[in-house]
Short mmCIF file of C-alpha atoms in Angstrom, two decimals:
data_model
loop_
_atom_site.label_atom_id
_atom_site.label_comp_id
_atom_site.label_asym_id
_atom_site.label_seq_id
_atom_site.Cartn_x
_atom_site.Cartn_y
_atom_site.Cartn_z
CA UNK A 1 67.50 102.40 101.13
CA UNK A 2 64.27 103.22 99.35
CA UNK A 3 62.20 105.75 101.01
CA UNK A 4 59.54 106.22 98.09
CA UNK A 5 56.69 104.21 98.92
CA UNK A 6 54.82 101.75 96.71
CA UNK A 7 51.19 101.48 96.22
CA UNK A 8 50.25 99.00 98.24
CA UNK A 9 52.16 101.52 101.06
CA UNK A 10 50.43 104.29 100.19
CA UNK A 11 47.23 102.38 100.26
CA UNK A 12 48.17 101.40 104.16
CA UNK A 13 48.80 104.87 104.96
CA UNK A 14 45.87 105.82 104.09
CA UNK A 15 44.43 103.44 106.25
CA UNK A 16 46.23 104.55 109.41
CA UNK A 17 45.03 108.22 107.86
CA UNK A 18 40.90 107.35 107.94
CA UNK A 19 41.87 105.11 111.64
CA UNK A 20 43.03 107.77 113.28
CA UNK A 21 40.57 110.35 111.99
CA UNK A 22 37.38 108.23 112.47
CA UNK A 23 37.88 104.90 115.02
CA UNK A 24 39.06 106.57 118.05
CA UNK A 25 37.24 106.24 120.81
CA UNK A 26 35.42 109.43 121.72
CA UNK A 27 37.02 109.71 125.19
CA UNK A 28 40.61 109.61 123.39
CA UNK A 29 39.47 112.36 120.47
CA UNK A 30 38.23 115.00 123.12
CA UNK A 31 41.09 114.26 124.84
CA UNK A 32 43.52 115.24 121.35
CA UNK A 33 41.03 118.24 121.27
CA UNK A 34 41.44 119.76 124.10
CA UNK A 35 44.69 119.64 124.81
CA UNK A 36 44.76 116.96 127.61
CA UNK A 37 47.01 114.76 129.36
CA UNK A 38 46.11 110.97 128.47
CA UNK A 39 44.74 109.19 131.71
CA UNK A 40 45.26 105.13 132.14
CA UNK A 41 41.77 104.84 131.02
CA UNK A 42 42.21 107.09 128.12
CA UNK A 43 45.11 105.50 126.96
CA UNK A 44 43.58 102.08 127.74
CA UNK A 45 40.86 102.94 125.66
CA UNK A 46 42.95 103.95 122.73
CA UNK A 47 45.06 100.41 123.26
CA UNK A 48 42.18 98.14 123.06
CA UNK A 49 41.07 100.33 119.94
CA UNK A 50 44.69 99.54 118.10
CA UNK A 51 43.70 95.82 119.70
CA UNK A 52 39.99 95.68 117.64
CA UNK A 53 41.74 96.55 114.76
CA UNK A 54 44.83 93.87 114.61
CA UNK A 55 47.25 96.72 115.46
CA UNK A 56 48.48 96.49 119.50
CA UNK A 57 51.62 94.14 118.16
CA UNK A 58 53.60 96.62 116.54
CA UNK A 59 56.49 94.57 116.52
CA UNK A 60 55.56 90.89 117.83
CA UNK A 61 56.34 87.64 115.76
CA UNK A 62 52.98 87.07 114.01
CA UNK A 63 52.46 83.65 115.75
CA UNK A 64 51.56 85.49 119.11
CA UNK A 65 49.49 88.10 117.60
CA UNK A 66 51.68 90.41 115.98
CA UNK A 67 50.93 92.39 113.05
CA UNK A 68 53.35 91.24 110.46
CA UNK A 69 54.17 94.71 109.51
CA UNK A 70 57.63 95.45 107.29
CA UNK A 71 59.83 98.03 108.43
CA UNK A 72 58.16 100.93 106.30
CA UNK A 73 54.60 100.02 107.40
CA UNK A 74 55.81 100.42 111.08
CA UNK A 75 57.69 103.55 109.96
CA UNK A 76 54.34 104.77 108.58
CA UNK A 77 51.97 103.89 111.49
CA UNK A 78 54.81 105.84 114.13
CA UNK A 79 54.47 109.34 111.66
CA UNK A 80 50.49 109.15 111.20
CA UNK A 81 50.13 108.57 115.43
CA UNK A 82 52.32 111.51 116.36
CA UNK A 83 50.50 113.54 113.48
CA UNK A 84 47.31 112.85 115.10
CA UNK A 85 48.19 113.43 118.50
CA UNK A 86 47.46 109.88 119.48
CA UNK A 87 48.59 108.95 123.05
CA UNK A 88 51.61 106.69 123.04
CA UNK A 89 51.11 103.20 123.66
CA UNK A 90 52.53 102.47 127.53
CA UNK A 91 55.77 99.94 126.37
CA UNK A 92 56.47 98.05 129.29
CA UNK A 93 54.00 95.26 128.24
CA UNK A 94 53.85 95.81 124.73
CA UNK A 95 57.69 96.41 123.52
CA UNK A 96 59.43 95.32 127.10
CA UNK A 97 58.45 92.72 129.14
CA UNK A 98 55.97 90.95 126.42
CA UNK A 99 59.30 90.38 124.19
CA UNK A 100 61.15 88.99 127.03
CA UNK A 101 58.26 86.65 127.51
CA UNK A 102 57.86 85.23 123.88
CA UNK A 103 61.64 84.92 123.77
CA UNK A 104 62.75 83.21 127.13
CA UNK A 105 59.35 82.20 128.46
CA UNK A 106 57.62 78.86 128.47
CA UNK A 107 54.54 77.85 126.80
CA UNK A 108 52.69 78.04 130.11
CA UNK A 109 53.77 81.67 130.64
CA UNK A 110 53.29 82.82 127.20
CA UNK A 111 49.97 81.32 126.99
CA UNK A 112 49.29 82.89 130.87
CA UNK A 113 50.30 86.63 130.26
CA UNK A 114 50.54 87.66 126.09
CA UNK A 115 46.64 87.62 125.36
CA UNK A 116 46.26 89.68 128.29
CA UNK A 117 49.11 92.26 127.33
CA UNK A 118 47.97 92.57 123.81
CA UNK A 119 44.45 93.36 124.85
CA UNK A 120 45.45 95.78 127.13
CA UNK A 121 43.90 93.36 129.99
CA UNK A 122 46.68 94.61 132.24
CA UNK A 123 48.91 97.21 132.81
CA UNK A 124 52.60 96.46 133.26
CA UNK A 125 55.82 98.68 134.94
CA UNK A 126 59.39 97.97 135.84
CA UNK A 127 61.33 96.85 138.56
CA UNK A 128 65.03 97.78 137.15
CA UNK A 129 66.26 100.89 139.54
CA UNK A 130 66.80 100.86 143.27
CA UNK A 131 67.80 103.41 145.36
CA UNK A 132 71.11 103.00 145.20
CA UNK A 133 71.31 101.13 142.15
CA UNK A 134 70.83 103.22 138.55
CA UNK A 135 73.18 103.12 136.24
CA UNK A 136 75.18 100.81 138.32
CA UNK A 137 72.17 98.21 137.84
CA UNK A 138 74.15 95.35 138.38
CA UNK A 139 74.79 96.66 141.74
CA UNK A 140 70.68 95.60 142.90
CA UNK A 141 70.04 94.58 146.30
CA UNK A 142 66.07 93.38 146.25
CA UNK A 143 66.54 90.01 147.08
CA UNK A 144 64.85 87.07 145.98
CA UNK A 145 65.10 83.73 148.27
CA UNK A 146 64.01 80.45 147.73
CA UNK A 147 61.34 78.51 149.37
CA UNK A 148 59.72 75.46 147.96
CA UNK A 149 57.11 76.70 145.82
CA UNK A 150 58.30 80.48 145.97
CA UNK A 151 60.74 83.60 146.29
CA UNK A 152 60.53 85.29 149.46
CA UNK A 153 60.91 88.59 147.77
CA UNK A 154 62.62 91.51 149.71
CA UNK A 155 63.61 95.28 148.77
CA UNK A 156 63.10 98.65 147.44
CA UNK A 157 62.34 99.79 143.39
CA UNK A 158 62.41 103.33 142.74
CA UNK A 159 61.71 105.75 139.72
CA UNK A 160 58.79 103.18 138.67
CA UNK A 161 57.09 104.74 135.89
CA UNK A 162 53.56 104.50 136.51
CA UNK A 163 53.74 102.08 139.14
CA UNK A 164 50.53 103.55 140.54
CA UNK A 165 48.36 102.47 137.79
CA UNK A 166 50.08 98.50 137.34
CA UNK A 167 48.86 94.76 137.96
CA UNK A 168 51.85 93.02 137.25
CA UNK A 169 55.50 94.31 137.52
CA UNK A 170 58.75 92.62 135.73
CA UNK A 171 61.34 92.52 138.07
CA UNK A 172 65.53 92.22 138.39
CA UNK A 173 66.16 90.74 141.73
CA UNK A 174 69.11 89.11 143.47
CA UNK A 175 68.91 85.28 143.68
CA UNK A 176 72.45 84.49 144.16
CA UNK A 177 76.30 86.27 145.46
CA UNK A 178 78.34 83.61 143.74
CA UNK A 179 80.33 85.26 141.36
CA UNK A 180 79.77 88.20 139.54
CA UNK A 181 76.87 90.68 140.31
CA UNK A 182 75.35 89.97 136.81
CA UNK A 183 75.31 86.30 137.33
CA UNK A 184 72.95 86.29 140.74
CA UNK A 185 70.08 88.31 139.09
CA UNK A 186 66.99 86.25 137.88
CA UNK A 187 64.13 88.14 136.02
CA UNK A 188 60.73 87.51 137.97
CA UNK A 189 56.76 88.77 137.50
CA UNK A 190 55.37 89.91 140.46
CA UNK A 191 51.65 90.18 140.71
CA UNK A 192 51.29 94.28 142.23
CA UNK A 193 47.98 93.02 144.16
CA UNK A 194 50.23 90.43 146.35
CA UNK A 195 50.68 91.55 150.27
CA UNK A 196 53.51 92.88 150.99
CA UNK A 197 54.17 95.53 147.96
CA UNK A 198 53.39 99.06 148.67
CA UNK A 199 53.65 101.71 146.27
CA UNK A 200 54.77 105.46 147.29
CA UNK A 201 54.56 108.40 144.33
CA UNK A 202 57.52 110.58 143.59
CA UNK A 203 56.19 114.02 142.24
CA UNK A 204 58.16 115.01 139.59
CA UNK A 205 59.65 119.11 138.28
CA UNK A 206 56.73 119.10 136.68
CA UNK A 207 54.32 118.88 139.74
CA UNK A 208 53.21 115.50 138.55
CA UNK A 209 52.44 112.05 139.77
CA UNK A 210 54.62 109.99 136.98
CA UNK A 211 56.96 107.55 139.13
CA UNK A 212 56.84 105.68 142.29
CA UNK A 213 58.53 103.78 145.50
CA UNK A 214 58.15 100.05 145.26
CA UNK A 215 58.68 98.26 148.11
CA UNK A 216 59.20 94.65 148.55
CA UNK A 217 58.10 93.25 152.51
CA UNK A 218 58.33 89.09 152.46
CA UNK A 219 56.28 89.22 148.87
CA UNK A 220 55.60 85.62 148.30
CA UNK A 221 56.13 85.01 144.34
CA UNK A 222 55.23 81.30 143.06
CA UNK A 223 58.31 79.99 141.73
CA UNK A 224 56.44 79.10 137.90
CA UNK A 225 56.50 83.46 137.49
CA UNK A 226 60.61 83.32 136.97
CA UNK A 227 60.98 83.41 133.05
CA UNK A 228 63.97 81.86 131.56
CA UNK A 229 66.82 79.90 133.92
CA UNK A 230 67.60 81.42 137.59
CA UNK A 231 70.79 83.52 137.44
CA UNK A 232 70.24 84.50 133.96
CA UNK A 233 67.56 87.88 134.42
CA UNK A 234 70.92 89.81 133.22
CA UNK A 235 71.15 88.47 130.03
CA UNK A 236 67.42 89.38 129.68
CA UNK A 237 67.47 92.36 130.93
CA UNK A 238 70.13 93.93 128.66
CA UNK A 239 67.97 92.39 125.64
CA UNK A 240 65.13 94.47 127.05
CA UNK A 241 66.95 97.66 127.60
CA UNK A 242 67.29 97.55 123.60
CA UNK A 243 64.05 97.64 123.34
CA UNK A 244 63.69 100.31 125.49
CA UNK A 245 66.09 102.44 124.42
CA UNK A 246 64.80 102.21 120.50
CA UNK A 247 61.40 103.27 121.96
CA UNK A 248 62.70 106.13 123.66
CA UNK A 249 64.11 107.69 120.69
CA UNK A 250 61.00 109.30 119.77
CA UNK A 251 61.98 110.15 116.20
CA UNK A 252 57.77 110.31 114.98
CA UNK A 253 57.09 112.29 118.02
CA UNK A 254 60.17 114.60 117.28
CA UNK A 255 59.28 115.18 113.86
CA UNK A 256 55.79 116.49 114.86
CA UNK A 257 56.79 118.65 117.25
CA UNK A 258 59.21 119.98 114.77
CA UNK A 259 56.40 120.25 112.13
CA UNK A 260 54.44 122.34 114.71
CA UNK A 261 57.28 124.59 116.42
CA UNK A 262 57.78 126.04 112.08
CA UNK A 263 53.91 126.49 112.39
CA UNK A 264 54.94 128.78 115.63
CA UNK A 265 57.37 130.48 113.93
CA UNK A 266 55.56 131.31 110.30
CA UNK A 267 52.68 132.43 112.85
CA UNK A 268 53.88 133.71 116.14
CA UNK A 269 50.88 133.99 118.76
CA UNK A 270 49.98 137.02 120.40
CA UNK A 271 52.59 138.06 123.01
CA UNK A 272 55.12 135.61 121.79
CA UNK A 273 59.07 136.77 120.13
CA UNK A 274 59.07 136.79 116.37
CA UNK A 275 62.66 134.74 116.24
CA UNK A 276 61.93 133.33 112.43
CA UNK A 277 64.53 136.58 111.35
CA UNK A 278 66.52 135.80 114.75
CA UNK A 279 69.61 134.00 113.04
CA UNK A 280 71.20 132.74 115.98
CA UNK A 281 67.67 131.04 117.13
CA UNK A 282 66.77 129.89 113.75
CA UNK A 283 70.21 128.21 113.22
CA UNK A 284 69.61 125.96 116.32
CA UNK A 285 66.12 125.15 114.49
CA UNK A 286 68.02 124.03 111.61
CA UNK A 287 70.42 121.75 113.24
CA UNK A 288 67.93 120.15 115.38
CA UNK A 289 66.04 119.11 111.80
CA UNK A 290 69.53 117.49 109.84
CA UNK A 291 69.96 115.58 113.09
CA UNK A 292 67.00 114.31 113.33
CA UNK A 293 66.86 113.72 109.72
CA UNK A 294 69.70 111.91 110.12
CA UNK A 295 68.52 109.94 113.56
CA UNK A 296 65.17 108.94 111.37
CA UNK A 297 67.26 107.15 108.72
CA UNK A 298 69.27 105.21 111.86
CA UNK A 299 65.73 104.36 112.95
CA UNK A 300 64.69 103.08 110.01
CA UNK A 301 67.71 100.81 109.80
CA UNK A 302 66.89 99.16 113.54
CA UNK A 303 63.41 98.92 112.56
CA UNK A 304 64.87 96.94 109.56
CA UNK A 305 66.92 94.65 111.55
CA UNK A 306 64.06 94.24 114.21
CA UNK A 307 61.50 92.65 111.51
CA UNK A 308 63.95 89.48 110.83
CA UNK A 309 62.72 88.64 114.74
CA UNK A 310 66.17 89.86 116.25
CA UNK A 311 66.46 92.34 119.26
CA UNK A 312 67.82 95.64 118.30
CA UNK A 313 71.37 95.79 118.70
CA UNK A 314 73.94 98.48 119.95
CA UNK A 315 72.45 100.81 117.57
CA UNK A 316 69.92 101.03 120.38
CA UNK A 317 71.98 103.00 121.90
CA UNK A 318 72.55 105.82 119.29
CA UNK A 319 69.46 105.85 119.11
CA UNK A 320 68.44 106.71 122.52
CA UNK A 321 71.41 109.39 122.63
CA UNK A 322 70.98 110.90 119.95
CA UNK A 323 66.70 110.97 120.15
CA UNK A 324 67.06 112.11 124.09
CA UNK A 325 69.26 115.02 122.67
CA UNK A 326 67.27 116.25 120.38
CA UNK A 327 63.95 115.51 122.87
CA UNK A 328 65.58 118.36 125.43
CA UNK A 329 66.83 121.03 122.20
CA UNK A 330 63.38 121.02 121.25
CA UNK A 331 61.63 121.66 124.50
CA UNK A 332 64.61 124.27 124.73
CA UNK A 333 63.22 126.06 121.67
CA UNK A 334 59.22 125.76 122.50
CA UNK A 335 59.98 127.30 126.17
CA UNK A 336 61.97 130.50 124.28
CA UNK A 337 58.79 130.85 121.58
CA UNK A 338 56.92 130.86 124.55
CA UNK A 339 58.50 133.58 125.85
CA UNK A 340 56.70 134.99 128.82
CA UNK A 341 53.95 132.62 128.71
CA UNK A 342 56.37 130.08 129.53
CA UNK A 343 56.14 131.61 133.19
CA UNK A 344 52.87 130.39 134.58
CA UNK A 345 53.27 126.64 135.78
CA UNK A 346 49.82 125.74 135.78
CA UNK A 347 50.26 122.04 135.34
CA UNK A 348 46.26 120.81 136.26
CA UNK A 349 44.70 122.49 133.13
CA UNK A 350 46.16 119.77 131.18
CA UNK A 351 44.39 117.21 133.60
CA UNK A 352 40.86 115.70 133.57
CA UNK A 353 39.08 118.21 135.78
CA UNK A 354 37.75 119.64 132.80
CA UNK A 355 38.05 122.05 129.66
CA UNK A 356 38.87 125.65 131.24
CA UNK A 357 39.83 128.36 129.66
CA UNK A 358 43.64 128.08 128.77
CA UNK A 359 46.25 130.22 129.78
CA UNK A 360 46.88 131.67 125.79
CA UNK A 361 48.88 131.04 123.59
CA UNK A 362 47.24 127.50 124.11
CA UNK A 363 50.66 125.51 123.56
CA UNK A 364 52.42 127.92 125.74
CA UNK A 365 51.16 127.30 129.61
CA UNK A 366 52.58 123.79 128.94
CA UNK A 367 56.29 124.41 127.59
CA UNK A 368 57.88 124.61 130.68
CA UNK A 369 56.38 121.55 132.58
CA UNK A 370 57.27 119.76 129.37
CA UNK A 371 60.92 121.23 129.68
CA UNK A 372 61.79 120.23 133.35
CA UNK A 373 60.27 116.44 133.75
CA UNK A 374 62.04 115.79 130.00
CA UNK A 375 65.37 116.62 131.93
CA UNK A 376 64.92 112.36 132.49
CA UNK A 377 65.00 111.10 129.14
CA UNK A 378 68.28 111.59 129.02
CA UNK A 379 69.17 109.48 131.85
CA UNK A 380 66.38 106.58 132.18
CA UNK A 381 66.89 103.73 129.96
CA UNK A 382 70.70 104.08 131.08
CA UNK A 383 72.25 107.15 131.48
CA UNK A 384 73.63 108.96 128.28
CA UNK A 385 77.24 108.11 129.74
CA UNK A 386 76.59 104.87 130.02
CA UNK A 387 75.23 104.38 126.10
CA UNK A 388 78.58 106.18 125.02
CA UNK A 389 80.56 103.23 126.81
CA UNK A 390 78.35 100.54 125.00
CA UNK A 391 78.72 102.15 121.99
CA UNK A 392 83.11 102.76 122.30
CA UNK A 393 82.94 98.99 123.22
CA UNK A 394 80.25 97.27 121.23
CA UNK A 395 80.57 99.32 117.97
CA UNK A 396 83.55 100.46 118.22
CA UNK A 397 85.47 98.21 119.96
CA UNK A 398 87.75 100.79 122.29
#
């Protein structure tokens, strides 16, 4: 693999570089400035900025709007946003529901929803987990029964990612108990506004309003909003969950964090441990980096296979292991820089009420929030256990 980059690369870096330093929107800048979580209009904003400028379609097929990027252009674009701080694009419509869509869909659907997902028109979540269905997805209950023109939809969705702020939500639901549990599941869009579907927040460990109750009361869904064949939203969804997985590796976001937790250390704030001489400390530091050196080059290699217009494949699944891993050692290390300032869970200065004073060091107040709701990554997406079977049966083949 070549990792120097030509001229013509260099010349698109420094693209992204002058993009992110001058086009974006003031309300997403002050945002980066300050410190401050990224609201749905914030981020909004910032979508509909990439949008202006050809860039929301990371990685769609050109032909529906995509950029056309190669894998090192992509690679490049993922480093200069987590350099600048930029808020991550949501990825349910962009990277999981919108490639369902061009790949299964039919003309009428992919004409209906991808202009609206690429311009940030509307705001997409999942419908995977239920209550008593997680890792054990297959084992779904919400129902989905037929009649004439539509599903008489009926059931519960739980840990829905910003569920609060959605129009539309992509859905597994139950059309059928004849045979296995994977064959009765049919992938359907529900439209959030439709009566019936109420939506009830979950506060998260870190005091937080990130993930919701759906619930499902006689939703009538027209029968045209099932993509693909009835019986077959398994197939899909596991060609999803790739996507999802790859996403939540976080390698670009890693490596700035990284960058910035050395800066800590050459520097310590007032009040905060010296550990740069602490060998035992600095030795985790240094085995974080070669694996995520390492996990960056894996990366690299899906984002390679993903530009020939195929879905990433087990790999997917190293990658979200491996990415989640690292995610939690490094929030491990910021809370122990922190030190003492790692005490004071003040989660609302890092909300839109306004620029207050910050508890100092500024990174600090922050560190522990960060550490308990990033105890998920490791088990949304699929569970950490269950990527280690997929990857003893599908790499492997144990």
């Amino acid at each position: 693999m070549n990792i120097n980059f030509s001229e013509q690369e260099l010349a698109f870096q420094q693209e992204v570089q002058t993009f992110f330093r001058e086009k974006l929107p003031e309300s997403v800048q002050a945002h980066i400035d300050n410190g401050l979580s990224f609201s749905a209009e914030v981020t909004v904003a910032y979508q509909k900025a990439l949008y202006n400028k050809g860039w929301a379609g990371i990685n769609w097929p050109v032909e529906h709007g995509g950029t056309g990027w190669t894998p090192t252009q992509k690679y490049i674009f993922q480093t200069e946003s987590a350099k600048a701080k930029a808020p991550r694009q949501i990825p349910f419509g962009y990277s999981m529901v919108a490639p369902i869509i061009y790949t299964f869909g039919n003309e009428e659907q992919k004409q209906r929803f991808l202009p609206d997902i690429l311009a940030s028109n509307t705001w997409w979540c999942q419908g995977y987990s239920e209550p008593n269905a997680g890792s054990d997805l297959a084992g779904l209950k919400t129902r989905a029964v037929r009649d004439g023109d539509h599903y008489i939809v009926n059931g519960t969705k739980t840990w829905t990612t910003l569920g609060h702020h959605a129009d539309w939500i992509f859905c597994l639901v139950r059309t059928s108990d004849e045979g296995s549990k994977q064959k009765g599941i049919s992938f359907l869009l529900i439209d959030m506004t439709s009566p019936g579907v109420s939506v009830k927040p979950i506060i998260t460990l870190d005091g937080r309003r990130e993930v919701n109750e759906v619930a499902f009361q006689d939703v009538k869904v027209p029968v045209e909003n099932l993509v693909g064949e009835e019986g077959r939203g398994w197939t899909y969804a596991k060609v999803l969950l790739t996507h999802e997985r790859t996403n939540i590796a976080g390698v670009a976001v890693s490596k700035q964090r990284l960058s910035a937790l050395y800066d800590l250390l050459n520097q310590p704030p007032a009040g905060c441990p010296d550990l740069k001489n602490n060998s035992v400390f600095m030795s985790r530091v240094v085995q974080v980096e070669m694996e995520l050196k390492a996990l960056e080059f894996t990366d690299l290699r899906v984002l390679s296979s993903v530009s020939t217009g195929t879905a990433p494949g087990p790999e997917s699944s190293i990658l979200k292991i491996k990415g989640t891993e690292i995610q939690q050692a490094l929030d491990e290390l910021y809370v122990e820089i922190a030190g003492i300032y790692a005490l004071p869970f003040v989660p609302e200065q890092y909300d839109e009420a306004g620029y207050e004073p910050r508890i100092e060091p500024f990174f600090a107040p922050n560190a522990a929030p960060h550490y308990y709701n990033n105890r998920k990554v490791t088990i949304y997406g699929g569970s950490n256990e269950i990527q280690k079977n997929i990857i003893a049966k599908q790499v492997l083949g144990l």
